[in-house]
Backbone as CSV, one residue per row, in Angstrom:
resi,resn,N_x,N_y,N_z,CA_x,CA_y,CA_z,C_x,C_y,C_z
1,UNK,74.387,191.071,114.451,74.747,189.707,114.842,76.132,189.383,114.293
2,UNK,77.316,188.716,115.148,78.520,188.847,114.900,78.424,186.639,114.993
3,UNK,79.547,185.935,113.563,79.343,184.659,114.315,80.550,184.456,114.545
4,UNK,80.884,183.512,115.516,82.024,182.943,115.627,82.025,181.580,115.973
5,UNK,83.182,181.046,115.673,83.315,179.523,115.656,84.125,179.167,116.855
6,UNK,83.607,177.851,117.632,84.539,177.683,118.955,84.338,176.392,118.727
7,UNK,85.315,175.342,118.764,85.203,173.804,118.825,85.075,173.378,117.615
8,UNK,84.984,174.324,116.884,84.392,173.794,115.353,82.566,173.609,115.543
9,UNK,82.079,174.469,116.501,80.604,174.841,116.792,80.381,176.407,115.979
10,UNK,79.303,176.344,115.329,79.434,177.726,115.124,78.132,178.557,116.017
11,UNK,78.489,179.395,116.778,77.461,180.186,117.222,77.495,181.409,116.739
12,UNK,75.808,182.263,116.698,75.902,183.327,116.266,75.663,184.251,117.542
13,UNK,76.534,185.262,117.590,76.423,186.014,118.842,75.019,187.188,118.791
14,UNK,74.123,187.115,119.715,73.111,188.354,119.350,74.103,189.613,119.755
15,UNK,73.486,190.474,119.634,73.919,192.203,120.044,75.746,191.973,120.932
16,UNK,76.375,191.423,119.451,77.784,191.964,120.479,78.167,193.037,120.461
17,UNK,77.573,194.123,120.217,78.181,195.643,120.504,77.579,196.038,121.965
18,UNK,76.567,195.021,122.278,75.874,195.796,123.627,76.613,195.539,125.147
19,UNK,76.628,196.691,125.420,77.517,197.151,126.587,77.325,196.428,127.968
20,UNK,78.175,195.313,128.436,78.059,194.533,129.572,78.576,195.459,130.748
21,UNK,79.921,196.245,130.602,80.429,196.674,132.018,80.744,198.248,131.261
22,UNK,79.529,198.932,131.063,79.841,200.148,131.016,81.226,201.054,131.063
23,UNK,81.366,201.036,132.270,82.432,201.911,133.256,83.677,200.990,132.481
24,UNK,84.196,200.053,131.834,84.959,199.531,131.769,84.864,199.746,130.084
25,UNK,84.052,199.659,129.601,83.776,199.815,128.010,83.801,198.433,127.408
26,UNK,83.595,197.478,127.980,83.519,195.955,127.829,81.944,195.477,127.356
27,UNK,82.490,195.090,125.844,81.013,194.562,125.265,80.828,193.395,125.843
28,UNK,80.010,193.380,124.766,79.466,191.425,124.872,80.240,190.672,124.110
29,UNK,80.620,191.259,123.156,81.852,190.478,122.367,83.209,190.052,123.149
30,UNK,83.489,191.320,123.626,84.664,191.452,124.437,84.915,190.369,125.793
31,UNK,83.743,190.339,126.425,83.109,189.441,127.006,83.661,187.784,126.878
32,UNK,82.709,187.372,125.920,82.926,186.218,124.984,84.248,186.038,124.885
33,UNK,85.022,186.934,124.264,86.640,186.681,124.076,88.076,186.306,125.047
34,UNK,87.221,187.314,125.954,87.919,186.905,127.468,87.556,185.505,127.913
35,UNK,86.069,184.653,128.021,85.976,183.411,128.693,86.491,182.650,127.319
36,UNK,86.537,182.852,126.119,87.388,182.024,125.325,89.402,181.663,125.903
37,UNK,89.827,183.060,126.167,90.981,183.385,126.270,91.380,182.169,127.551
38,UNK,90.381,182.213,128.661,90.944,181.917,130.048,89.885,180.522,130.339
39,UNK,88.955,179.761,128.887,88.985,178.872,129.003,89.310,177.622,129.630
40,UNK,90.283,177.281,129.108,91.573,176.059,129.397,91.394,175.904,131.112
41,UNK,91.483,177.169,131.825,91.691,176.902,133.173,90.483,177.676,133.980
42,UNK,89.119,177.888,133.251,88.322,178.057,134.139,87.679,176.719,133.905
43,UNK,87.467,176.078,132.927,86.812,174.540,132.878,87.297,173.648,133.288
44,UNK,88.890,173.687,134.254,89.768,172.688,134.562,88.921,172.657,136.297
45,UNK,88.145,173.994,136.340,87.542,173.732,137.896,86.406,173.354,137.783
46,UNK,85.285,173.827,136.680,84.046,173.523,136.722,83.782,172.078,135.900
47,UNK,84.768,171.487,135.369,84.456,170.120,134.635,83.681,168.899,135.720
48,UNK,82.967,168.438,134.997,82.010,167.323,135.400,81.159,167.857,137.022
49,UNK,81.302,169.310,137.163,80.196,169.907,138.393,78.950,170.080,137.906
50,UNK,77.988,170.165,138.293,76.683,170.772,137.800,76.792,172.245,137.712
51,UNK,76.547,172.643,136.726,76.382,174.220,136.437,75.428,174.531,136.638
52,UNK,75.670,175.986,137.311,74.613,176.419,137.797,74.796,178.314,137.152
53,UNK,74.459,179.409,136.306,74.440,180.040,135.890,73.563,181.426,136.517
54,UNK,73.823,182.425,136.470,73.343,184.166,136.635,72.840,184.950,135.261
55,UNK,71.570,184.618,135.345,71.327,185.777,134.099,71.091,187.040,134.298
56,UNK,71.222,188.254,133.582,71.384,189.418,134.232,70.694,189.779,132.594
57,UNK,69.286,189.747,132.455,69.144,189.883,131.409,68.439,192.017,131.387
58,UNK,68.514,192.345,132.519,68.022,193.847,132.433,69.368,194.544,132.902
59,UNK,70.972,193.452,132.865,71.761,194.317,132.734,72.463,193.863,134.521
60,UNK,74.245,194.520,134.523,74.344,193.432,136.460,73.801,194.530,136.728
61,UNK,73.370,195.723,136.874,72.957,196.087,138.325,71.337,195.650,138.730
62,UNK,70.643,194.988,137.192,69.132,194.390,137.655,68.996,193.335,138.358
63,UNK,68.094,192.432,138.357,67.852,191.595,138.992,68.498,190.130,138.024
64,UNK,68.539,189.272,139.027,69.320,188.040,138.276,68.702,186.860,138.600
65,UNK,68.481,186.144,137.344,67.819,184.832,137.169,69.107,183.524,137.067
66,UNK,68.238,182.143,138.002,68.854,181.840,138.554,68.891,180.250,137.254
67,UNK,69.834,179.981,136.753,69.540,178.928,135.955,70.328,177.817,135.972
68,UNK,69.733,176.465,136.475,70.520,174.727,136.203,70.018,173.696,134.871
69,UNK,69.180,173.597,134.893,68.509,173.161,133.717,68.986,173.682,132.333
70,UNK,68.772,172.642,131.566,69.323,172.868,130.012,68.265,173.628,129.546
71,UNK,68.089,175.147,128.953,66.982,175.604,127.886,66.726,175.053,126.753
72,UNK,65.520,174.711,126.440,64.836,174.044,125.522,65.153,174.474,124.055
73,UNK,66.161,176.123,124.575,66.415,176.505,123.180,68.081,176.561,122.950
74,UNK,68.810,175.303,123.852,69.733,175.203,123.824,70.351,174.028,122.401
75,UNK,71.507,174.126,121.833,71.965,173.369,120.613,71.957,172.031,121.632
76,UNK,71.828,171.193,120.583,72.313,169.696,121.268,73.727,169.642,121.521
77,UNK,74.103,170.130,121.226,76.117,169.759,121.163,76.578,170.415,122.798
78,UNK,76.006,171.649,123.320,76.470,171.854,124.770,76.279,170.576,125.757
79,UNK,77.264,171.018,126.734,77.727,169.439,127.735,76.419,169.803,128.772
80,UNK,76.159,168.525,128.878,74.717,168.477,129.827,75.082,167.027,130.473
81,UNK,74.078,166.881,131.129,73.730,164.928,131.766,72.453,165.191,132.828
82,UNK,71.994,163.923,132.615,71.030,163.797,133.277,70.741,163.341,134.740
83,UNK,70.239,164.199,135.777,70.644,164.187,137.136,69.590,164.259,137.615
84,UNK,69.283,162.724,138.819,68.462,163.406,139.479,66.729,163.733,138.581
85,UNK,66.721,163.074,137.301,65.636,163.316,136.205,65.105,164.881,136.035
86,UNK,66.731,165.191,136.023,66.756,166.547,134.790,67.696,166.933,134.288
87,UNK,67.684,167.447,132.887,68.518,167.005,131.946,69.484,169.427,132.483
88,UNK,70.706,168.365,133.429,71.197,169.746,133.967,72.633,170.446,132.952
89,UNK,73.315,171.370,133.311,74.322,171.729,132.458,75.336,171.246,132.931
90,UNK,76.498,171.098,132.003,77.953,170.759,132.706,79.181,171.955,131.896
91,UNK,79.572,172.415,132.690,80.638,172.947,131.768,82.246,172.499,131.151
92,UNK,81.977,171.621,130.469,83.157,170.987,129.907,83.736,170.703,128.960
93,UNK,83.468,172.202,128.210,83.924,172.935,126.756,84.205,174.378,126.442
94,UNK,85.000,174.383,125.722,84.798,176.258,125.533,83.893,176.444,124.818
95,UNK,83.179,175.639,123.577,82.051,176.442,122.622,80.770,176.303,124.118
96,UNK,81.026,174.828,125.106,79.591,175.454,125.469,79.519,176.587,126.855
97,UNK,80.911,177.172,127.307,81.010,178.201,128.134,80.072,179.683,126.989
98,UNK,80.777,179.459,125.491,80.765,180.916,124.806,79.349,180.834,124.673
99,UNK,78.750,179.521,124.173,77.257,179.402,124.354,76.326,179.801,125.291
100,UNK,76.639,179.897,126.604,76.383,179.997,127.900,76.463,181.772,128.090
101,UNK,77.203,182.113,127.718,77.749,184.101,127.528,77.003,184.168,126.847
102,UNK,76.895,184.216,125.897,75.939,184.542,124.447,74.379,184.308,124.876
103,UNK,73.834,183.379,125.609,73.005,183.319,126.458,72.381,184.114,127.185
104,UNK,73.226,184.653,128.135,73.082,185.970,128.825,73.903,185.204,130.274
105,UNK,74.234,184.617,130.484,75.114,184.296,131.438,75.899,185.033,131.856
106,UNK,76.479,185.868,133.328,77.392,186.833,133.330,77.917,186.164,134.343
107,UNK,77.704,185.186,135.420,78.020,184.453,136.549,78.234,182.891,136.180
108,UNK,79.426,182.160,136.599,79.404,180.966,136.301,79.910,180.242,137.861
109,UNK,78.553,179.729,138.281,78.955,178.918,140.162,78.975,177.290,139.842
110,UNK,79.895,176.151,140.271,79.727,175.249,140.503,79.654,174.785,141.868
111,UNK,79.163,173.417,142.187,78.965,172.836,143.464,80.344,172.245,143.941
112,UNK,80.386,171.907,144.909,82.037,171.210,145.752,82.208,169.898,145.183
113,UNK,81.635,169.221,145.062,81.829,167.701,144.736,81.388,167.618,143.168
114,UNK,82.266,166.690,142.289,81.494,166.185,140.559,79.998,165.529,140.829
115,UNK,79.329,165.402,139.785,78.011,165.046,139.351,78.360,163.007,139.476
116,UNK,79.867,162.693,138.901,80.177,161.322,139.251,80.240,160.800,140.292
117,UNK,80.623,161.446,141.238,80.748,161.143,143.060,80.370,162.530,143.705
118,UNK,79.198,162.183,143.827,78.242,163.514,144.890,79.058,162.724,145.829
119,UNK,78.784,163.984,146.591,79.035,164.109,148.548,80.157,164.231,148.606
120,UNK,81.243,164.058,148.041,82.626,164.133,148.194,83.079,165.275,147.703
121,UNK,83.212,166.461,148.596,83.832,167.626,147.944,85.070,167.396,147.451
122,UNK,85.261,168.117,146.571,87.192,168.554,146.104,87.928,168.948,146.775
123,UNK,87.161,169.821,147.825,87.918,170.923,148.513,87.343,171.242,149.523
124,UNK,88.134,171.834,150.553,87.439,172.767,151.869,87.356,174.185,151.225
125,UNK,86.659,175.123,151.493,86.893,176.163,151.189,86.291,177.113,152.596
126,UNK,87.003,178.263,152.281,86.516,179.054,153.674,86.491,180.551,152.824
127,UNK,85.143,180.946,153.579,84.893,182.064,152.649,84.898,183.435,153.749
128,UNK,85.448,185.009,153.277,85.735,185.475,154.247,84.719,186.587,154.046
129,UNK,83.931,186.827,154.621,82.828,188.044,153.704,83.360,189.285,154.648
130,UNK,83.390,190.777,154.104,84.035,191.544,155.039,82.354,192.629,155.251
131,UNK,82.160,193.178,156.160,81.006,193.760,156.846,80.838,195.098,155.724
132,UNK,81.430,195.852,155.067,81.608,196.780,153.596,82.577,196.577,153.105
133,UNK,82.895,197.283,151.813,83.875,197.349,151.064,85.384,197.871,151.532
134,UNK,85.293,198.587,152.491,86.394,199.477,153.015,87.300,198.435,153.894
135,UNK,86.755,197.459,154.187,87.469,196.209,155.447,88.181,195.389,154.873
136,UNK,88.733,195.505,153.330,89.885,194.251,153.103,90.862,193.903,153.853
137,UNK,91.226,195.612,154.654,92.330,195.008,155.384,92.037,193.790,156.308
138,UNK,90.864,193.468,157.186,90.314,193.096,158.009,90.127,191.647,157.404
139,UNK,89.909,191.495,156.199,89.872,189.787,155.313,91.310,189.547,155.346
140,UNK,92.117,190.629,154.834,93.676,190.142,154.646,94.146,189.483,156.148
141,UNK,93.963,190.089,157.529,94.759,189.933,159.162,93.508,188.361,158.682
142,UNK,92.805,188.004,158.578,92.102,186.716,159.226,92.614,185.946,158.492
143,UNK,92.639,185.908,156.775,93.308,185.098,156.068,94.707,184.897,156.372
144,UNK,95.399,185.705,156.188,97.230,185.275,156.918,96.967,184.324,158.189
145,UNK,96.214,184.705,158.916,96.246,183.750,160.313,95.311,182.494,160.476
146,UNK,94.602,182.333,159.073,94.278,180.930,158.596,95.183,180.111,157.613
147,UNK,95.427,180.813,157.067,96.949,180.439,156.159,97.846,179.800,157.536
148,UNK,98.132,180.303,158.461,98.637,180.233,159.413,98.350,178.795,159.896
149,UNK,97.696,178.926,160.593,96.742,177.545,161.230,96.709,176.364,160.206
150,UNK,96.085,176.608,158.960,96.289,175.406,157.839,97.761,174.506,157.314
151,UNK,98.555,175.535,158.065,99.761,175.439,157.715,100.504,174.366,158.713
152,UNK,99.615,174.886,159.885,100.008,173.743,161.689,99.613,172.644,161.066
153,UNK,98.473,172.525,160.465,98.054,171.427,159.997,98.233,170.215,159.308
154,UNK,99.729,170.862,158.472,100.335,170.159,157.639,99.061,170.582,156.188
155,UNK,98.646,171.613,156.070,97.977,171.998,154.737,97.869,172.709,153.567
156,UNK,98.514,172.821,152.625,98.531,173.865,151.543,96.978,174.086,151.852
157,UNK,97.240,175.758,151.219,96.140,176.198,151.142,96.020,177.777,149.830
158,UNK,95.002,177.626,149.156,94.861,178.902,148.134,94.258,180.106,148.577
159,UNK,94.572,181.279,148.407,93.888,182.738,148.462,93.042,182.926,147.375
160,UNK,91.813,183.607,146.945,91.248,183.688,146.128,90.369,184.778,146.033
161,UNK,90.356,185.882,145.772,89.536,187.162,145.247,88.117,186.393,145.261
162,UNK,87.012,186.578,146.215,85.967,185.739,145.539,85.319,187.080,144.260
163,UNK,86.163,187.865,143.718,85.299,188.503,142.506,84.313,189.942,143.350
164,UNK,83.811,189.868,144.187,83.554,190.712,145.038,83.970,191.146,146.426
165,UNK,83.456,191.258,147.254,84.818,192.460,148.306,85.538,191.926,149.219
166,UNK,85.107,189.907,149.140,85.579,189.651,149.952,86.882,188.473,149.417
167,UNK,86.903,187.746,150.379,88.237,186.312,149.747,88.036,184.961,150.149
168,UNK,88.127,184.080,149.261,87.939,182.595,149.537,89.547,181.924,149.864
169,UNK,89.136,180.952,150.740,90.338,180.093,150.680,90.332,178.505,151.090
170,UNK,90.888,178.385,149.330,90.442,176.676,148.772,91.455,175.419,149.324
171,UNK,91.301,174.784,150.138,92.275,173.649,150.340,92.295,172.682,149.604
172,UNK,92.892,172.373,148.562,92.069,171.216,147.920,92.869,169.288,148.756
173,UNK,91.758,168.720,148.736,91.897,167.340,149.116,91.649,166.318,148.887
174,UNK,92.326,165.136,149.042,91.207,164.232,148.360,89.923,164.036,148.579
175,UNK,89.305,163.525,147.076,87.682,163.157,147.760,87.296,162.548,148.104
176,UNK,87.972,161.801,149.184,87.242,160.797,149.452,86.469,161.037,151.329
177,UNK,86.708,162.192,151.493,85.790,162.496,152.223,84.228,163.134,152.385
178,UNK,83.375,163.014,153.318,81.889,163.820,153.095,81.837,164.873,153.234
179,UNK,80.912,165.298,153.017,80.395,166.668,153.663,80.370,166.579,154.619
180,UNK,80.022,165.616,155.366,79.663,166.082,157.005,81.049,165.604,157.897
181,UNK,81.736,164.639,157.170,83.339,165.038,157.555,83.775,166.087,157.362
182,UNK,84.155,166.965,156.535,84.351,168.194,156.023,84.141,169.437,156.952
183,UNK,82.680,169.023,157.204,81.636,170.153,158.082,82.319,170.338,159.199
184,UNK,82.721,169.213,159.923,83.586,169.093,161.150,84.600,169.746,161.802
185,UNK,85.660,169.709,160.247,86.670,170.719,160.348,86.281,171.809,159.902
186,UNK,85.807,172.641,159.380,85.407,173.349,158.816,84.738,174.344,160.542
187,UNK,83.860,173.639,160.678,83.434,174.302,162.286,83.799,174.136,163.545
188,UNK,84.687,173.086,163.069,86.506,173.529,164.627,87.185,174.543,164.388
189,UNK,87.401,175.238,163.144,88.059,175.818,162.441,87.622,177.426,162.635
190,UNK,86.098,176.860,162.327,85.481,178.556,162.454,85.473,178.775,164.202
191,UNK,84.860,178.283,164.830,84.899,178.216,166.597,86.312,178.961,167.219
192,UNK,86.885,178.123,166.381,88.208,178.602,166.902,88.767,179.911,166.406
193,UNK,88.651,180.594,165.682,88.736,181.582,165.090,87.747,182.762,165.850
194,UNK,86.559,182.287,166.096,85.817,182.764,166.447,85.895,183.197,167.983
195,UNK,86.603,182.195,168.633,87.105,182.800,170.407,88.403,183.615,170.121
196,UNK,89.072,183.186,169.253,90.314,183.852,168.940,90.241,185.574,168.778
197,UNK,89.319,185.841,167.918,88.964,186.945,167.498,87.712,187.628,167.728
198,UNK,87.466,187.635,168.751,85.492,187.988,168.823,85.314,188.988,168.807
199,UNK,86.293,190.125,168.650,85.525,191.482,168.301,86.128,191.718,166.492
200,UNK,86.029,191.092,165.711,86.505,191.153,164.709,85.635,190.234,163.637
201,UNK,85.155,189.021,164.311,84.832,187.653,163.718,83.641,187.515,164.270
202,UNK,82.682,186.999,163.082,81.307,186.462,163.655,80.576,185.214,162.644
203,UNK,80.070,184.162,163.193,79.941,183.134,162.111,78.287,183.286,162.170
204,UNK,77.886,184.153,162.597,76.590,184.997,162.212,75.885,184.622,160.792
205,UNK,74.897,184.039,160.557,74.603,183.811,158.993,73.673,184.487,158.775
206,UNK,72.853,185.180,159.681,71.742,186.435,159.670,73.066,187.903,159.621
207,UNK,72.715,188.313,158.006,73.344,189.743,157.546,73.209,190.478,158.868
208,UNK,71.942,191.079,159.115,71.420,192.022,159.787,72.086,192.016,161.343
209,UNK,72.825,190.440,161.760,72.734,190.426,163.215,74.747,190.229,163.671
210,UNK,75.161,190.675,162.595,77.033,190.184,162.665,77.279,191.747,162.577
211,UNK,76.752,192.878,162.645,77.313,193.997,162.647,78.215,194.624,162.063
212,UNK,79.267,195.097,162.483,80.764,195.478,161.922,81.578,194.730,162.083
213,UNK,81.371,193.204,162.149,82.567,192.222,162.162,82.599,191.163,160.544
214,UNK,84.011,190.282,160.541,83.480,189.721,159.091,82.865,188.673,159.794
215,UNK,82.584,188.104,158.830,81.800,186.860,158.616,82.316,185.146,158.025
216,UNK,83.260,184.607,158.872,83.637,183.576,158.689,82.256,182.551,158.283
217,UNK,82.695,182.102,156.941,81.457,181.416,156.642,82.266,179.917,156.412
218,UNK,81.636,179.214,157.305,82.357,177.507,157.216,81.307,176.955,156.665
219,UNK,79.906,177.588,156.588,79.026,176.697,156.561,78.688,176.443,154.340
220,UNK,79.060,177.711,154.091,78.691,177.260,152.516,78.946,176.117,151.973
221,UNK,79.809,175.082,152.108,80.701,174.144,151.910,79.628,172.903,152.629
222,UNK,78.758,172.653,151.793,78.040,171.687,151.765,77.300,171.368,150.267
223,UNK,76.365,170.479,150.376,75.983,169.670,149.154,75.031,170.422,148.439
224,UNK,74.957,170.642,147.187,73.587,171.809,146.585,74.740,172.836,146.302
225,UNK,75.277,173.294,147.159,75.875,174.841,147.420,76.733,174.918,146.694
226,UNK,76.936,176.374,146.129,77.830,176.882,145.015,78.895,178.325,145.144
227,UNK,79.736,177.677,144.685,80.587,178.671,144.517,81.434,179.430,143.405
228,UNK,81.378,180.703,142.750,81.511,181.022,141.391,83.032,179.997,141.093
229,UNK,83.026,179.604,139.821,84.363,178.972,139.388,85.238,180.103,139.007
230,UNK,86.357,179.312,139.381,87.583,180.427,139.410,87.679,181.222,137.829
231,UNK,87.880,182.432,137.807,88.361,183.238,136.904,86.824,184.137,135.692
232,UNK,86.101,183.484,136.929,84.231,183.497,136.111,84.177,185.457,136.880
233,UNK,83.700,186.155,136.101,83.691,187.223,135.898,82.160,187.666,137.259
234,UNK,82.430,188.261,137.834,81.397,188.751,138.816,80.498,189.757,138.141
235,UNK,79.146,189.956,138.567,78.165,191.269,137.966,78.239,192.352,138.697
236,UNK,80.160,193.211,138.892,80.023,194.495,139.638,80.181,194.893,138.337
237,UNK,80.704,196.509,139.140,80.553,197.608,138.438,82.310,197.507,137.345
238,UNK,82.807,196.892,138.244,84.799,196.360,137.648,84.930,195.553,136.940
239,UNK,83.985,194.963,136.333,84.090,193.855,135.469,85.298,192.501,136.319
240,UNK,85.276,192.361,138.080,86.135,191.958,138.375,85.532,189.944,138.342
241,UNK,86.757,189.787,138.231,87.101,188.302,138.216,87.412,187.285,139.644
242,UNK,86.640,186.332,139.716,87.688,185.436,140.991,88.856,185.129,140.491
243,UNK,89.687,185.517,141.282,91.350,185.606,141.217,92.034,184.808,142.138
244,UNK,92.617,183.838,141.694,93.603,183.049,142.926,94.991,184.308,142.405
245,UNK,95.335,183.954,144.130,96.868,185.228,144.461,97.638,184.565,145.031
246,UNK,98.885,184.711,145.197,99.658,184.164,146.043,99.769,184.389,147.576
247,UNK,99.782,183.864,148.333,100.315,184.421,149.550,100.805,185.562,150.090
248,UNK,102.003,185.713,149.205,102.908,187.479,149.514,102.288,188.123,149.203
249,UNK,101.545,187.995,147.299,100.290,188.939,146.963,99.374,189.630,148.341
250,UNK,99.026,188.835,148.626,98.132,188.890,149.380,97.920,190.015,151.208
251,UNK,99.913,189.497,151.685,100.457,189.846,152.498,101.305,191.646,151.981
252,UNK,101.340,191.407,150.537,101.880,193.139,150.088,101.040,194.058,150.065
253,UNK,99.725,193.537,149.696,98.638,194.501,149.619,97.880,194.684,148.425
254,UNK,96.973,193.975,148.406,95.889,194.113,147.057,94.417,194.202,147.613
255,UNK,93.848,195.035,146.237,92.259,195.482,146.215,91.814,194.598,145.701
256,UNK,90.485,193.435,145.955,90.065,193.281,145.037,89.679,193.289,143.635
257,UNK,89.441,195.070,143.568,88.962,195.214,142.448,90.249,195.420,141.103
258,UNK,91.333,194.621,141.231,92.520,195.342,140.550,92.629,193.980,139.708
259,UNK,91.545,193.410,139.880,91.582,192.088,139.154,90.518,191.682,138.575
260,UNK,90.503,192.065,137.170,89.403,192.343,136.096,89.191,191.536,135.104
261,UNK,88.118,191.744,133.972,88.823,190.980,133.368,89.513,191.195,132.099
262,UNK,89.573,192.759,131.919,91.218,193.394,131.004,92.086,192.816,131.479
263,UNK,92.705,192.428,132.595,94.077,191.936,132.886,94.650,190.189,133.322
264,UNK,93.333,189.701,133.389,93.743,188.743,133.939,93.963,187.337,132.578
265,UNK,94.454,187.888,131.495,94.789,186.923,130.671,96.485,187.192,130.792
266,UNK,96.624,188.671,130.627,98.294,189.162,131.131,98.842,188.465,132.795
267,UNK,98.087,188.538,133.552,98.413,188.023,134.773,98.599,186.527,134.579
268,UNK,97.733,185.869,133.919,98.044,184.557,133.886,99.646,184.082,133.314
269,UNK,99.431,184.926,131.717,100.689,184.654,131.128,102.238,184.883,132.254
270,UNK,101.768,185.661,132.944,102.924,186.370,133.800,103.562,185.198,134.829
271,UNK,102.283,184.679,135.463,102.028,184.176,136.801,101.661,183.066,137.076
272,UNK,101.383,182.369,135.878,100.770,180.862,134.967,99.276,180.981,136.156
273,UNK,99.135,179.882,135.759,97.543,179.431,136.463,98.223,179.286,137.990
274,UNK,97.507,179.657,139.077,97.436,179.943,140.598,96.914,179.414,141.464
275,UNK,95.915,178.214,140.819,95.087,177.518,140.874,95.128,176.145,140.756
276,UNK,96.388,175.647,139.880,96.426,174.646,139.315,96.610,173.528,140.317
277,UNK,96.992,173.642,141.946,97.395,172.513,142.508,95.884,172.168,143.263
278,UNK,94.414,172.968,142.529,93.226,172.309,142.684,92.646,171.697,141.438
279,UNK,93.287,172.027,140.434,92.911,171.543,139.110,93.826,170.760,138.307
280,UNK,94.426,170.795,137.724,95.415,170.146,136.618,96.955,169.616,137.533
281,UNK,96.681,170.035,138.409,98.145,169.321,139.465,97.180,169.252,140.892
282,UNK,95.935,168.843,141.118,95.480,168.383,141.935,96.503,168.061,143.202
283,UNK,96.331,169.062,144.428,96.745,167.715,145.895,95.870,167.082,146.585
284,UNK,96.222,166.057,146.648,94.880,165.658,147.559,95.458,165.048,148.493
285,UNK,95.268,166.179,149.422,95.419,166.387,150.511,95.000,165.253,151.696
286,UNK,95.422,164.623,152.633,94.896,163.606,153.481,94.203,164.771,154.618
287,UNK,93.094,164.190,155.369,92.445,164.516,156.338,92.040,164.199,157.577
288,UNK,92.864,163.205,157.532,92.480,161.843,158.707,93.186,162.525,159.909
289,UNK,94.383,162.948,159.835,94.545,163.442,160.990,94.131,164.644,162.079
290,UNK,93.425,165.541,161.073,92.460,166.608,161.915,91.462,165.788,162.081
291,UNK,91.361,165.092,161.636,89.569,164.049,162.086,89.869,163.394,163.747
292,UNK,90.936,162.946,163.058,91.565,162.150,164.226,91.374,162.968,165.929
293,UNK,92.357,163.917,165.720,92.105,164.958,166.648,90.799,165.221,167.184
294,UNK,90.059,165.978,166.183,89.117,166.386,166.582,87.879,164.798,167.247
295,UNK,88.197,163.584,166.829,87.495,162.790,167.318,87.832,162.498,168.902
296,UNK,89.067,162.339,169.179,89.582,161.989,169.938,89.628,162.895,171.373
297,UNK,89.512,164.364,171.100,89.298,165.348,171.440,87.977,165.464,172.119
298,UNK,87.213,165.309,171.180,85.489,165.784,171.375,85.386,167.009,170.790
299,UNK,86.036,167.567,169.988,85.906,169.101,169.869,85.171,169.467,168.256
């Protein structure tokens, strides 16, 4: 048992010599040190969301338990509130992220909208799932040509490693729209993509029935639903990370898996936070005029 102090909390770590990412040689300590390191700007996305957590307690390639609720054998001092009449997690500290690792936590997902104003997402997000591992190129041609389109729109928009094989991309906006505003664009968006590209693109939500095409998913981006917070470490075999990239990144040529979490405290220092104009430099973005359209339209 190794302890360490975070916040001026002291936790004691169980088994930090025991081996989280094998292939990588990344303990549990090591672990811990990294979500200490990249703190600051993974809690700048998950603050005041409901946490929602991955336990991987037979290890990532076992099975994974799914956890919102505060454990009964949790310290009083981790960030919680009461929702909905249950007392759920919030992540909006570093001692109670390291608390949360030490736990057995290896996945950290929040919902679109804060726990203060449900229904109002932060953000659009569009998620690009590719049909195997070998098809990034195939996420990279759809993302450039949504980048594209968001852009007609008058819209910044983020690239993002979702941590496994495929890529997210976060618009952030104000909140003062719904979900089911949201939903709107979101599935003009996919439709259209979807005649655009039909031997390539399928908004298919049955695995078994989209074949060898990706999988434009507009639909995750509703209320309940979660998406890992940025820089939260995935349960592969790469110890890889969700990674916001830049654009050119994106357009020069990158693997997913080249974004771990050995490097991504150096990448930050390099490249500052990538993320920040959804978090700590917030845009919030207006929406009225694709509404507009699309009302006016019928589409």
């Amino acid at each position: 048992m190794e302890e360490i102090v975070v916040d001026g909390r002291r936790i004691e770590i169980t088994h930090p010599d025991k081996m989280i990412w094998e292939s990588q040689g990344i303990t549990k300590i090591d672990y811990i040190h990294y979500l200490i390191n990249v703190s600051h700007y993974l809690i700048e996305h998950a603050k005041d969301r409901l946490l929602m957590v991955w336990l991987y307690p037979h290890g990532i390639a076992g099975k994974k338990i799914e956890k919102r609720s505060v454990p009964e054998s949790a310290p009083e001092w981790i960030s919680r509130i009461f929702y909905k009449n249950k007392e759920r997690m919030l992540l909006n500290d570093t001692a109670t992220l390291a608390w949360a690792a030490n736990y057995g936590a290896i996945e950290f997902h929040v919902p679109f909208d804060c726990h203060d104003k449900p229904d109002f997402p932060m953000e659009m997000v569009f998620d690009l799932d590719p049909p195997n591992d070998t098809s990034f190129h195939l996420v990279v041609e759809v993302a450039l040509k949504l980048k594209e389109l968001l852009q007609s729109l008058g819209l910044l928009s983020v690239p993002r490693t979702s941590g496994s094989s495929g890529l997210q991309v976060f618009v952030p906006i104000e909140p003062i729209y719904t979900f089911e505003q949201t939903r709107r664009i979101t599935t003009f968006i996919a439709n259209y993509f979807q005649e655009q590209m039909p031997k390539q693109i399928t908004i298919e939500r049955v695995v078994s029935k989209r074949g060898n095409k990706l999988y434009f998913d507009y639909l995750q981006l509703w209320r309940g639903r979660t998406m890992p917070v940025v820089y939260s470490p995935r349960a592969k075999r790469h110890a890889t990370v969700a990674t916001p990239l830049t654009w050119s990144e994106l357009e020069g040529g990158i693997q997913p898996t080249e974004f771990t979490i050995l490097n991504i405290r150096r990448r930050i220092e390099e490249k500052g936070d990538l993320f920040k104009t959804l978090t700590t430099e917030k845009h919030n973005q207006s929406l009225r005029e694709i509404l507009s359209f699309i009302e006016k339209n019928k589409v």
